[in-house]
PDB file of C-alpha atoms and ligand atoms in Angstrom:
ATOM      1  CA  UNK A   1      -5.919 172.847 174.641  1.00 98.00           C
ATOM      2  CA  UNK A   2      -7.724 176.069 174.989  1.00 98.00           C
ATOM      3  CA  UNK A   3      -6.177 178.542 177.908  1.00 98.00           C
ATOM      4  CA  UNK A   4      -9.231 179.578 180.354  1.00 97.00           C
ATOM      5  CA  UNK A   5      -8.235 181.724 183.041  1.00 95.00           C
ATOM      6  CA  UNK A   6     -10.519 182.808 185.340  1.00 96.00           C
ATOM      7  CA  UNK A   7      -8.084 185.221 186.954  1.00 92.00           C
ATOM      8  CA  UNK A   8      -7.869 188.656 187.716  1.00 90.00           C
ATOM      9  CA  UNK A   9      -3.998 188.500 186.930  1.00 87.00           C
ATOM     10  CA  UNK A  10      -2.918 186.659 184.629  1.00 87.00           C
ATOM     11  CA  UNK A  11      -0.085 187.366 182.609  1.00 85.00           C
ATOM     12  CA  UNK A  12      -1.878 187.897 179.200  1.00 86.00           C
ATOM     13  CA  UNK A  13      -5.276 187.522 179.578  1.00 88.00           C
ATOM     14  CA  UNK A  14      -5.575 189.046 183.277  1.00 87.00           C
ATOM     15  CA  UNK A  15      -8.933 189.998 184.587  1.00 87.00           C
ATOM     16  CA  UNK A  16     -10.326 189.371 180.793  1.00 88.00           C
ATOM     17  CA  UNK A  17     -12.419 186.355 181.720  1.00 87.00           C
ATOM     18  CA  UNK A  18     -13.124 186.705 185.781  1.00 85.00           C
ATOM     19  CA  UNK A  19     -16.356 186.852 185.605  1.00 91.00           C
ATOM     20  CA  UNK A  20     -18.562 183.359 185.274  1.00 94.00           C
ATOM     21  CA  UNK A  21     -20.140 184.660 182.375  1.00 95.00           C
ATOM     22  CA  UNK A  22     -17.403 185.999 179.940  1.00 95.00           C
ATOM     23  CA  UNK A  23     -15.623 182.933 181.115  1.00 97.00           C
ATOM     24  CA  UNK A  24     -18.425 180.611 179.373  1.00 97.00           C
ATOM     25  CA  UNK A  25     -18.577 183.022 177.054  1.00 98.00           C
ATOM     26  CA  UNK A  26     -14.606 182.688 176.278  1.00 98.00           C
ATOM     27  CA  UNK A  27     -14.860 178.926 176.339  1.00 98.00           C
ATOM     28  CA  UNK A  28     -17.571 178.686 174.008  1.00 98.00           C
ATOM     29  CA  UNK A  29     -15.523 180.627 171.422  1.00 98.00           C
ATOM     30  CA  UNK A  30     -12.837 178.318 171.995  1.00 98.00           C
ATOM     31  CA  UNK A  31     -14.340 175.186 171.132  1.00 98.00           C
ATOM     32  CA  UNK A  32     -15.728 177.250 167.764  1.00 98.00           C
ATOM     33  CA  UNK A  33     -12.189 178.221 167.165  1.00 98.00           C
ATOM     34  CA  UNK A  34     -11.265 174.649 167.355  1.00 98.00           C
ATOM     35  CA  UNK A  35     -10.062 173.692 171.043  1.00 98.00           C
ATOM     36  CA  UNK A  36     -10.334 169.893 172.023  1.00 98.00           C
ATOM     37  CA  UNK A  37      -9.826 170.553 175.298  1.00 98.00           C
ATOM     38  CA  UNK A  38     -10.376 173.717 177.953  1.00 98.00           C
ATOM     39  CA  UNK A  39      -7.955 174.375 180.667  1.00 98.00           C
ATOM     40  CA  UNK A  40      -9.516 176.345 183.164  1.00 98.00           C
ATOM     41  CA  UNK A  41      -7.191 177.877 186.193  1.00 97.00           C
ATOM     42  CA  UNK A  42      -7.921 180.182 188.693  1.00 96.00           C
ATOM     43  CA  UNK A  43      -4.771 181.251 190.205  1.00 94.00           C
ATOM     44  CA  UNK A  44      -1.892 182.993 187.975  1.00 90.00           C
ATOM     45  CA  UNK A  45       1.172 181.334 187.858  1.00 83.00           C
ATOM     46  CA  UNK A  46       3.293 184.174 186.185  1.00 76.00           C
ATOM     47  CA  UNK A  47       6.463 184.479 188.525  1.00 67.00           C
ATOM     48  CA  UNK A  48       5.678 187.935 189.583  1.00 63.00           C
ATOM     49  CA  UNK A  49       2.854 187.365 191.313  1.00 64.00           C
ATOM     50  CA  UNK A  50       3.500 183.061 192.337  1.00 67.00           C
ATOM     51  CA  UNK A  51       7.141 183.966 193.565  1.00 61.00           C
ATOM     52  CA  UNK A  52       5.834 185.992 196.542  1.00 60.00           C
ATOM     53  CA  UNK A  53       2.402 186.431 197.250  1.00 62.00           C
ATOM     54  CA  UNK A  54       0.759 183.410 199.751  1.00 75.00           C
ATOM     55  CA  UNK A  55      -0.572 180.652 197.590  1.00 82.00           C
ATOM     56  CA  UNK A  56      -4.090 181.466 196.958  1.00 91.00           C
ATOM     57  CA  UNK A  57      -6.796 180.355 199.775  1.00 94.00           C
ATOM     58  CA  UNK A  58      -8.645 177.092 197.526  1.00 96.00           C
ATOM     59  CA  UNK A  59     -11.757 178.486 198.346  1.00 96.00           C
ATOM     60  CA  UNK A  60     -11.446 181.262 196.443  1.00 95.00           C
ATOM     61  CA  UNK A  61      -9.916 179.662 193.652  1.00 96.00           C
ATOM     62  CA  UNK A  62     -13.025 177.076 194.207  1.00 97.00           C
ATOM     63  CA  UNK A  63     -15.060 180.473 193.970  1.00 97.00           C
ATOM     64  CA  UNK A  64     -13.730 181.853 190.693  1.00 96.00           C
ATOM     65  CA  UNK A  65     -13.696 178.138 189.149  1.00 97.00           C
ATOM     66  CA  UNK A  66     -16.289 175.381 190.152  1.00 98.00           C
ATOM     67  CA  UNK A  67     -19.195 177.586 188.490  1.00 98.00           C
ATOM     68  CA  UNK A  68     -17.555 178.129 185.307  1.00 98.00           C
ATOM     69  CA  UNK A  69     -16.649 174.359 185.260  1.00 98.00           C
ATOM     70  CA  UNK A  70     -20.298 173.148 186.125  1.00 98.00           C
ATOM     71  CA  UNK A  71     -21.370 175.640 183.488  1.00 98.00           C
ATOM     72  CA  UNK A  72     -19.475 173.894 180.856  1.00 98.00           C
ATOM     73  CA  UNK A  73     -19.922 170.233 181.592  1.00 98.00           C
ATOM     74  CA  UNK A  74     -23.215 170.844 180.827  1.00 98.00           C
ATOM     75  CA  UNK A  75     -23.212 172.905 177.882  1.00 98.00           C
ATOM     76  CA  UNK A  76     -20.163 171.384 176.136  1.00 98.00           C
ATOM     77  CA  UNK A  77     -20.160 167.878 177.251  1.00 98.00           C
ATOM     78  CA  UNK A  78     -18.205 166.564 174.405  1.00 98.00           C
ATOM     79  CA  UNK A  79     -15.737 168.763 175.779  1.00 98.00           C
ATOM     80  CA  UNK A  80     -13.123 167.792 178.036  1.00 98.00           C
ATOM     81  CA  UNK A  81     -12.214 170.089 180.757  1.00 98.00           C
ATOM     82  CA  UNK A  82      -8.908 170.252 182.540  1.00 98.00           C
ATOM     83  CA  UNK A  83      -8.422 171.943 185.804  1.00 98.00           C
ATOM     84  CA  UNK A  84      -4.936 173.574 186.244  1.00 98.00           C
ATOM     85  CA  UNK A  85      -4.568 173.628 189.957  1.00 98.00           C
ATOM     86  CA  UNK A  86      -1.869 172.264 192.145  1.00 97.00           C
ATOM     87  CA  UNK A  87      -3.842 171.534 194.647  1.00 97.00           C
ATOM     88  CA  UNK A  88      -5.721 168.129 195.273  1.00 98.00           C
ATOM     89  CA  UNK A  89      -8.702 169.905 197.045  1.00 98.00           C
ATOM     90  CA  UNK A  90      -9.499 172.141 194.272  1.00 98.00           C
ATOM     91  CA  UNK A  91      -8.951 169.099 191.816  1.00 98.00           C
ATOM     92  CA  UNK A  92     -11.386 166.907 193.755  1.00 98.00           C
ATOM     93  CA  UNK A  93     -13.944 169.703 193.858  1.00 98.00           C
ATOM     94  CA  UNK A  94     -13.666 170.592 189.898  1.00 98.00           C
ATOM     95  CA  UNK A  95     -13.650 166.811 189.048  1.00 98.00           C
ATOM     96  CA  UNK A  96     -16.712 166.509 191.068  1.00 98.00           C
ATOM     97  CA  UNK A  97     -17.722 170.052 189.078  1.00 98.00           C
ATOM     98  CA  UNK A  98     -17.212 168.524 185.483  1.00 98.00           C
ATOM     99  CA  UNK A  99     -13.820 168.570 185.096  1.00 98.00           C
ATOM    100  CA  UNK A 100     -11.906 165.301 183.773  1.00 98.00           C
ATOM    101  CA  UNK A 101      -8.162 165.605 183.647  1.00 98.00           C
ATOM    102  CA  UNK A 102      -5.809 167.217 186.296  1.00 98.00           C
ATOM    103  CA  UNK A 103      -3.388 169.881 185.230  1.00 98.00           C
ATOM    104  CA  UNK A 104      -0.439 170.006 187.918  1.00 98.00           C
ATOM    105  CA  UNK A 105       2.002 172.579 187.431  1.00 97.00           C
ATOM    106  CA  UNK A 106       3.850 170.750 189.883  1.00 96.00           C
ATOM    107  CA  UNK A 107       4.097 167.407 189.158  1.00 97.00           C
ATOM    108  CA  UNK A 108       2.950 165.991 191.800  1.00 97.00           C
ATOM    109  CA  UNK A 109       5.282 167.741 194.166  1.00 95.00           C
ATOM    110  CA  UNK A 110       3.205 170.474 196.104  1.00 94.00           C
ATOM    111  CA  UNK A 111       0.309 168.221 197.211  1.00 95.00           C
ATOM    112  CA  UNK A 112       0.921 164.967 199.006  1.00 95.00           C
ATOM    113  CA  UNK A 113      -2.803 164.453 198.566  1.00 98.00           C
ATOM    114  CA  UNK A 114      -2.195 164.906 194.423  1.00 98.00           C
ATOM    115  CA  UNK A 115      -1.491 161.492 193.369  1.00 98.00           C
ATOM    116  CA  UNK A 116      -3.965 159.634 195.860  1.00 98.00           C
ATOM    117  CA  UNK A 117      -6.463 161.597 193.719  1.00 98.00           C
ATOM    118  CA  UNK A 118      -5.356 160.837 190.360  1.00 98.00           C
ATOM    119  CA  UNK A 119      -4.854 157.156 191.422  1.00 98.00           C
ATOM    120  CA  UNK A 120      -8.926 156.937 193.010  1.00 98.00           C
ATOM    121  CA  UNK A 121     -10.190 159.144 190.268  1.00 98.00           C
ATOM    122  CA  UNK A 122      -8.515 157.682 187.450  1.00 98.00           C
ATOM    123  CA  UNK A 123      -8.430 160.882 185.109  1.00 98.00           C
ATOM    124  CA  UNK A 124      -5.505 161.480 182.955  1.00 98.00           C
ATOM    125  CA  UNK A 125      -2.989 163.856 184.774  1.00 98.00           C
ATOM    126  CA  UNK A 126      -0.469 166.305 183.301  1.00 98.00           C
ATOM    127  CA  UNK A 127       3.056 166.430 185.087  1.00 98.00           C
ATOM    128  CA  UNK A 128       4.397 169.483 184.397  1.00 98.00           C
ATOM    129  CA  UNK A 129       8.750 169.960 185.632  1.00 97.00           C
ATOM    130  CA  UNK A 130       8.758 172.637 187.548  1.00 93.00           C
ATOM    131  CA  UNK A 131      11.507 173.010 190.590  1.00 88.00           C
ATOM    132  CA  UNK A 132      11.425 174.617 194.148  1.00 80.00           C
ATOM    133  CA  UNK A 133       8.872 176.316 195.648  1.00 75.00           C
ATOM    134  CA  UNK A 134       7.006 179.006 194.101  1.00 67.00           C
ATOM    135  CA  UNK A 135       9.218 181.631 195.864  1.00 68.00           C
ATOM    136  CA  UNK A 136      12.798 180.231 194.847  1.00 69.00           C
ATOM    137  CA  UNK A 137      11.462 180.703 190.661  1.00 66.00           C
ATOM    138  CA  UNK A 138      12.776 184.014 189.954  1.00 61.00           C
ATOM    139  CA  UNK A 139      16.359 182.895 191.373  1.00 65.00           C
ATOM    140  CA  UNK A 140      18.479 182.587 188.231  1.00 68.00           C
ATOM    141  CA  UNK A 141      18.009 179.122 186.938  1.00 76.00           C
ATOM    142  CA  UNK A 142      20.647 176.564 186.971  1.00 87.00           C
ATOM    143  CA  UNK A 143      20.365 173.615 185.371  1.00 94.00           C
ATOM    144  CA  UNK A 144      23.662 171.739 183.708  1.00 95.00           C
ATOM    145  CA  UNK A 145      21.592 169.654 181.471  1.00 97.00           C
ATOM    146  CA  UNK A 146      18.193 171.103 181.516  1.00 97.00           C
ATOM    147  CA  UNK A 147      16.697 168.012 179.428  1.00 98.00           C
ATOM    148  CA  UNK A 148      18.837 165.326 181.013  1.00 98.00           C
ATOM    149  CA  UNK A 149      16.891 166.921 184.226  1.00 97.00           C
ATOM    150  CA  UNK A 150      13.765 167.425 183.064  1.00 98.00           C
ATOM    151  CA  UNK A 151      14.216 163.705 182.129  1.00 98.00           C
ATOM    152  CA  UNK A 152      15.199 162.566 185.480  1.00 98.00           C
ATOM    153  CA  UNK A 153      12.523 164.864 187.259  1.00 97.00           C
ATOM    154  CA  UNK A 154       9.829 162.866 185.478  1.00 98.00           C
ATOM    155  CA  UNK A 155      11.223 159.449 185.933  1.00 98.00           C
ATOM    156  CA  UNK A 156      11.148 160.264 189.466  1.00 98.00           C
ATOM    157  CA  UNK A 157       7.861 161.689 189.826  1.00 98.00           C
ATOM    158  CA  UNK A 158       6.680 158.843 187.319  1.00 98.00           C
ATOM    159  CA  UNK A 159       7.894 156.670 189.613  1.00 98.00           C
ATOM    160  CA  UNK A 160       6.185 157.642 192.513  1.00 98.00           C
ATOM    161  CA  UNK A 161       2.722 158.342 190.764  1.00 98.00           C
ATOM    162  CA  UNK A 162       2.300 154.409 189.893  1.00 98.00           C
ATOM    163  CA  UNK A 163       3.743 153.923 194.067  1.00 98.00           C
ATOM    164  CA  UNK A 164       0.786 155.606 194.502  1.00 98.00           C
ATOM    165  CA  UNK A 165      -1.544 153.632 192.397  1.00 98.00           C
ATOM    166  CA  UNK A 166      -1.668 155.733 189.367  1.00 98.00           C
ATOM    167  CA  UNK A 167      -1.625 153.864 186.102  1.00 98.00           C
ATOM    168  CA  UNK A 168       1.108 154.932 183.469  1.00 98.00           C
ATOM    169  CA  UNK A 169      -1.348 154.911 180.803  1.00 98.00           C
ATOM    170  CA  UNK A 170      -2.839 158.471 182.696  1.00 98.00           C
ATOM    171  CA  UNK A 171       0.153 160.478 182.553  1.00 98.00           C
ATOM    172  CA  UNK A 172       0.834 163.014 180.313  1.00 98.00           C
ATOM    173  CA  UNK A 173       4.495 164.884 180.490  1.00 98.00           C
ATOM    174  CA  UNK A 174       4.764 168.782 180.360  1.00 98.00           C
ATOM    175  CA  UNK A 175       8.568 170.423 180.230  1.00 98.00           C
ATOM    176  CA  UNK A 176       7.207 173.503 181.877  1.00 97.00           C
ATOM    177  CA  UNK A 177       8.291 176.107 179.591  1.00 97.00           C
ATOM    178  CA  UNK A 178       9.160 179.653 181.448  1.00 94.00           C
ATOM    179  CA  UNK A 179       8.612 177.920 185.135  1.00 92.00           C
ATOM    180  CA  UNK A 180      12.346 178.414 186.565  1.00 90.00           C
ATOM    181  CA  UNK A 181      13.481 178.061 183.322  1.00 93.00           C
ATOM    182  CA  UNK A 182      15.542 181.151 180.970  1.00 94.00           C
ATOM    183  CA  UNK A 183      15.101 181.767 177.433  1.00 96.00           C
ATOM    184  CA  UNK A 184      18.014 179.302 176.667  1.00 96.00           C
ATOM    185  CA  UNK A 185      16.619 176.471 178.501  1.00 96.00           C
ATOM    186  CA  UNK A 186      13.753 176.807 177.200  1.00 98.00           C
ATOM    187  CA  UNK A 187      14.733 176.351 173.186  1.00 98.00           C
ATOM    188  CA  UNK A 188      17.199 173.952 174.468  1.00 98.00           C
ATOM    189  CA  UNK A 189      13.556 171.695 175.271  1.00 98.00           C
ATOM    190  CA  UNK A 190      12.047 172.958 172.432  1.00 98.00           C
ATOM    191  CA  UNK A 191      15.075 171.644 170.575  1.00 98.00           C
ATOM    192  CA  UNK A 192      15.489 168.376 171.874  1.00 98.00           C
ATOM    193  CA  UNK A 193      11.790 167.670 172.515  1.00 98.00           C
ATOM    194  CA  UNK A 194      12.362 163.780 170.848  1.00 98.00           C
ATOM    195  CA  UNK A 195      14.357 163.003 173.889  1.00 98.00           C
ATOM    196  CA  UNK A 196      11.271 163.847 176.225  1.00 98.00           C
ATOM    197  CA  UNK A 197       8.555 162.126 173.992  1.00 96.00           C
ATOM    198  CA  UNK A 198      11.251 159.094 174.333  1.00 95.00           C
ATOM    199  CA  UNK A 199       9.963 158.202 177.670  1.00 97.00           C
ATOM    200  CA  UNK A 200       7.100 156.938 175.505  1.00 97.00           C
ATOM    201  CA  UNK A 201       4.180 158.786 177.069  1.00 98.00           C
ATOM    202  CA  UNK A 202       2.059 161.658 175.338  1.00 98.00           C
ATOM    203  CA  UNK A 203       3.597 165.343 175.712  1.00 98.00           C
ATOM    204  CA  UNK A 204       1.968 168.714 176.368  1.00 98.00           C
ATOM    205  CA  UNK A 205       3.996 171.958 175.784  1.00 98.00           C
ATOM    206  CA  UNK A 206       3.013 175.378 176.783  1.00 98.00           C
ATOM    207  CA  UNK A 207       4.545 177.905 174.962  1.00 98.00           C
ATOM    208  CA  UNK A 208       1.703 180.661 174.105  1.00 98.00           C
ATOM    209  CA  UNK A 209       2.563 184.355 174.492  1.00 97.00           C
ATOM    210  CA  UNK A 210       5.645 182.941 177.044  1.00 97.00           C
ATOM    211  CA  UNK A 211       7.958 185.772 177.731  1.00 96.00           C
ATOM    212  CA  UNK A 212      11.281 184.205 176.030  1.00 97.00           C
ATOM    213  CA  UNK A 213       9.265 184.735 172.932  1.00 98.00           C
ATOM    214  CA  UNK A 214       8.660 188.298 173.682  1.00 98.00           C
ATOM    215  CA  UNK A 215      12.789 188.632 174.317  1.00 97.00           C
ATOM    216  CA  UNK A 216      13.473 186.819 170.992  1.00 98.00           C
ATOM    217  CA  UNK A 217      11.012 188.978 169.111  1.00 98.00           C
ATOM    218  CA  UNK A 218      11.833 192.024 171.179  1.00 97.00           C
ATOM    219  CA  UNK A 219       8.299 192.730 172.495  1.00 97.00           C
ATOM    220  CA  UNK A 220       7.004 192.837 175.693  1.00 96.00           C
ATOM    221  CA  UNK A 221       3.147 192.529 174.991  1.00 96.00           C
ATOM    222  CA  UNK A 222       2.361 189.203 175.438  1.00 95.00           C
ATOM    223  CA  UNK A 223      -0.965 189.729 172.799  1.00 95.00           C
ATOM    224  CA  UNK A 224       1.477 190.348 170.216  1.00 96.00           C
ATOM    225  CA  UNK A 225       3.738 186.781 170.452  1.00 97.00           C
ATOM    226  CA  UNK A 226       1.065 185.219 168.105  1.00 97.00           C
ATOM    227  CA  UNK A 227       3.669 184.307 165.285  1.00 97.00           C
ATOM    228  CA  UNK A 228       6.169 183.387 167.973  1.00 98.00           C
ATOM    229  CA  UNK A 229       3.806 181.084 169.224  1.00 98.00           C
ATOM    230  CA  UNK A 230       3.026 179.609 166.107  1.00 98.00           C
ATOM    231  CA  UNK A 231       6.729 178.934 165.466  1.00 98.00           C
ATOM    232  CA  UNK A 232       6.673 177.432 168.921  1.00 98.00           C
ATOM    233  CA  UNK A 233       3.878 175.435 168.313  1.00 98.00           C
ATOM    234  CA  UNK A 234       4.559 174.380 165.034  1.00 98.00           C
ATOM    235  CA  UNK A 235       8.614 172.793 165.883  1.00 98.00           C
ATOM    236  CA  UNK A 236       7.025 171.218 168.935  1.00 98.00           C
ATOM    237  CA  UNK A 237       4.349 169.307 167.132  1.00 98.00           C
ATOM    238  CA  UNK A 238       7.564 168.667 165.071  1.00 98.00           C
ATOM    239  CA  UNK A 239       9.245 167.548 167.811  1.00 98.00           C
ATOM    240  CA  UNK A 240       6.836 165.037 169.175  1.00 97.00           C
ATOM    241  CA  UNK A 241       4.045 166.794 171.163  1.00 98.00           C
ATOM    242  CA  UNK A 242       0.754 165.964 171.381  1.00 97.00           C
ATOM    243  CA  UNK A 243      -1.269 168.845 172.539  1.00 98.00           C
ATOM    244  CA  UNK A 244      -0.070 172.547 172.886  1.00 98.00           C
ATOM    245  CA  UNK A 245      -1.696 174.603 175.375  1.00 98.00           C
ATOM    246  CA  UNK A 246      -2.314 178.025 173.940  1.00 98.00           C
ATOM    247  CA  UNK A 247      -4.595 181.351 174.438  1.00 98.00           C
ATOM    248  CA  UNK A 248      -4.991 182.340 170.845  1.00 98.00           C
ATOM    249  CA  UNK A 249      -6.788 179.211 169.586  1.00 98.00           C
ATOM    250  CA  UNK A 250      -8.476 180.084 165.696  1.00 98.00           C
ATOM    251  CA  UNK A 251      -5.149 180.608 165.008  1.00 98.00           C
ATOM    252  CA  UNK A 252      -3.021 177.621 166.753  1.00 98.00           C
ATOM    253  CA  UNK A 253      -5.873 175.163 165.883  1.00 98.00           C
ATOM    254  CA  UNK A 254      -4.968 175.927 162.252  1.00 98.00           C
ATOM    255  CA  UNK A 255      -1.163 176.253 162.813  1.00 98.00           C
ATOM    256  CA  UNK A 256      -1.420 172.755 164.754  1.00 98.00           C
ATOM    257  CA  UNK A 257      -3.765 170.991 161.867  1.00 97.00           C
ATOM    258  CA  UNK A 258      -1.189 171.315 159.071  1.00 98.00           C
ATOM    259  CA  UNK A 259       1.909 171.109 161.221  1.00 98.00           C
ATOM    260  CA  UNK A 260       0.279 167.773 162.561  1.00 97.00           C
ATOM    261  CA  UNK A 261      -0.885 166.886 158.348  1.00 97.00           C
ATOM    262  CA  UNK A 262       2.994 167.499 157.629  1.00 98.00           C
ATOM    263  CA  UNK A 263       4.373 165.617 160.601  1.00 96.00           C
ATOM    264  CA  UNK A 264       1.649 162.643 161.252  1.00 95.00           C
ATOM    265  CA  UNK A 265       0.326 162.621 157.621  1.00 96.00           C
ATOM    266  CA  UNK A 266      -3.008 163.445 156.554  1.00 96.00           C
ATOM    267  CA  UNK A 267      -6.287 161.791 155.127  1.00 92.00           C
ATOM    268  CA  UNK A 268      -8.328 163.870 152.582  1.00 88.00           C
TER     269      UNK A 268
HETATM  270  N1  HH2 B   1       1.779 177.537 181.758  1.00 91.83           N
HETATM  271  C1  HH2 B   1       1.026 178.345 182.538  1.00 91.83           C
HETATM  272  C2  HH2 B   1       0.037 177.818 183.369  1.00 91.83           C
HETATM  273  N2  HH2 B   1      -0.216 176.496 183.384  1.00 91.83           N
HETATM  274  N3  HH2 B   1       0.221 174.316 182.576  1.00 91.83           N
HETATM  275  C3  HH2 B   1       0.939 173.495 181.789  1.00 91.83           C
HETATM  276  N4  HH2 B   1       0.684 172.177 181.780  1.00 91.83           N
HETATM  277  N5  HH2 B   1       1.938 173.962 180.968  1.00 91.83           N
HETATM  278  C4  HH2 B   1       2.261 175.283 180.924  1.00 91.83           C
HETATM  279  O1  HH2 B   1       3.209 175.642 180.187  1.00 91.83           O
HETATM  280  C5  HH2 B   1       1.520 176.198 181.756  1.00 91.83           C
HETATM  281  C6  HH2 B   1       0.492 175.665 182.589  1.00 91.83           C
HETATM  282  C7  HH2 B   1       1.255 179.826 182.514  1.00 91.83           C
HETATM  283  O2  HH2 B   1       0.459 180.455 181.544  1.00 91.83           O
HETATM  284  P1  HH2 B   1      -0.953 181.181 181.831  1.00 91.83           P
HETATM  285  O3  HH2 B   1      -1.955 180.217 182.375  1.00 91.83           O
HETATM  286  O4  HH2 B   1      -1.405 181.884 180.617  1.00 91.83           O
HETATM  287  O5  HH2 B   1      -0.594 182.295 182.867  1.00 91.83           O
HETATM  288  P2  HH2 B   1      -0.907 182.516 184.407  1.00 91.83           P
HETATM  289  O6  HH2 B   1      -0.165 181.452 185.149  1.00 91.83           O
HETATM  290  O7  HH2 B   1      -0.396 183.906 184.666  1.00 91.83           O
HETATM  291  O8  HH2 B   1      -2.397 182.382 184.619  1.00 91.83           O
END
């Protein structure tokens, strides 16, 4: 899965693609590179700028997204696009777009309106863990089993998705890597990655350029966590997962290809 943000501050790619046409642009190179999937988002996550600024207004993140998206469908329709938004309005809109498959950072748990969404449209849906409210994230985490809760967070939220009518068979888990989370807790998922694919449904992990990477590696530009990311992507493809979101695709497409020929086997 391909990182597209359409952003003017992101935390790596910031203000790179915010323009309709380097977006396409972006995406197209992606795809060459070897992306199966795009992820397009229009409002940065990064907990400097979520923890305290006003959620941004969906019609601007409408604005910097629905174009690009409509662009795409039609010029890559063998292309899945994925809309990384937590909020149903802005899903509804980009699935109406082009889009097919919601990206919720939340999990269902910012939007009431989320799952009635993914239940009448039917696309697959990522549920990524993340806890609190945007503004609580840069409070020191504290988790005493961070998997055992990740765990439970999904069963819940699992749970309540197929209350709401959304089939099992749609929902993809995400441990939400840097989201509340420390370095520690982080490799501690990373590490015991089996025990979330054990819930038996398909896993996405987000690792790219993430900033424990940079404190392991002792670097604070996120362009230069490539190899980090690789190891990243690599043990989690290792560890059950079966897509990695990342920015730097020519080189994660290959990392993923013979981690997955090692792991899953490969045909000649
Ligand atoms: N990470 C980010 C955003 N969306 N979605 C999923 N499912 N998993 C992730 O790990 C994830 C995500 C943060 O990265 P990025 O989009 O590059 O940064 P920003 O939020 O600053 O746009």
């Amino acid at each position: 899965m391909g990182v597209l943000n359409v952003t003017p501050d992101s935390f790596s790619d910031g203000g790179l693609y915010a323009d309709v046409q380097a977006a396409v642009a972006h995406a197209h190179q992606m795809v060459l590179e070897g992306a199966h999937i795009l992820d397009i988002g229009g409002e940065s996550t990064r907990p400097a700028t979520f923890s305290d600024h006003s959620p941004l207004p969906p019609e601007e993140e409408m604005r910097r997204i629905l174009p690009v998206i409509a662009r795409l469908a039609a010029e890559l329709p063998h292309i899945p696009i994925s809309v990384d938004t937590y909020k149903a309005e802005v899903a509804e809109a980009a699935l109406a777009a082009g889009a097919s498959l919601i990206n919720d950072i939340s999990g269902l748990t910012y939007d009431p309106a989320m799952s009635a969404l993914a239940a009448s449209s039917g696309v697959p849906i990522v549920l990524m863990h993340l806890l609190g409210r945007p503004r609580d994230l840069p409070l020191q985490p504290v988790y005493e089993d961070v998997v055992a809760e990740v765990i439970a967070f999904f069963e819940i939220q699992i749970a309540r998705a197929e209350e709401a009518g959304v089939s099992r068979s749609q929902i993809w888990l995400d441990p939400g890597l840097g989201f509340g989370k420390n370095a520690q807790h982080n490799l501690e998922l990373l590490r015991r990655l089996p025990e979330l694919r054990a819930l038996g449904l398909p896993l996405v992990v987000g690792a790219s350029r993430k900033k424990f990477l940079g404190r392991i590696l002792g670097t604070d530009d996120p362009t230069d966590r490539r190899d980090g990311t690789a190891a990243a992507v690599a043990l989690s493809i290792a560890g059950g997962a079966d897509m990695v979101r990342v920015h730097d695709v020519r080189e994660m497409a290959r990392v993923a290809k013979v981690s997955d020929a090692i792991v899953r086997g490969w045909e000649e």
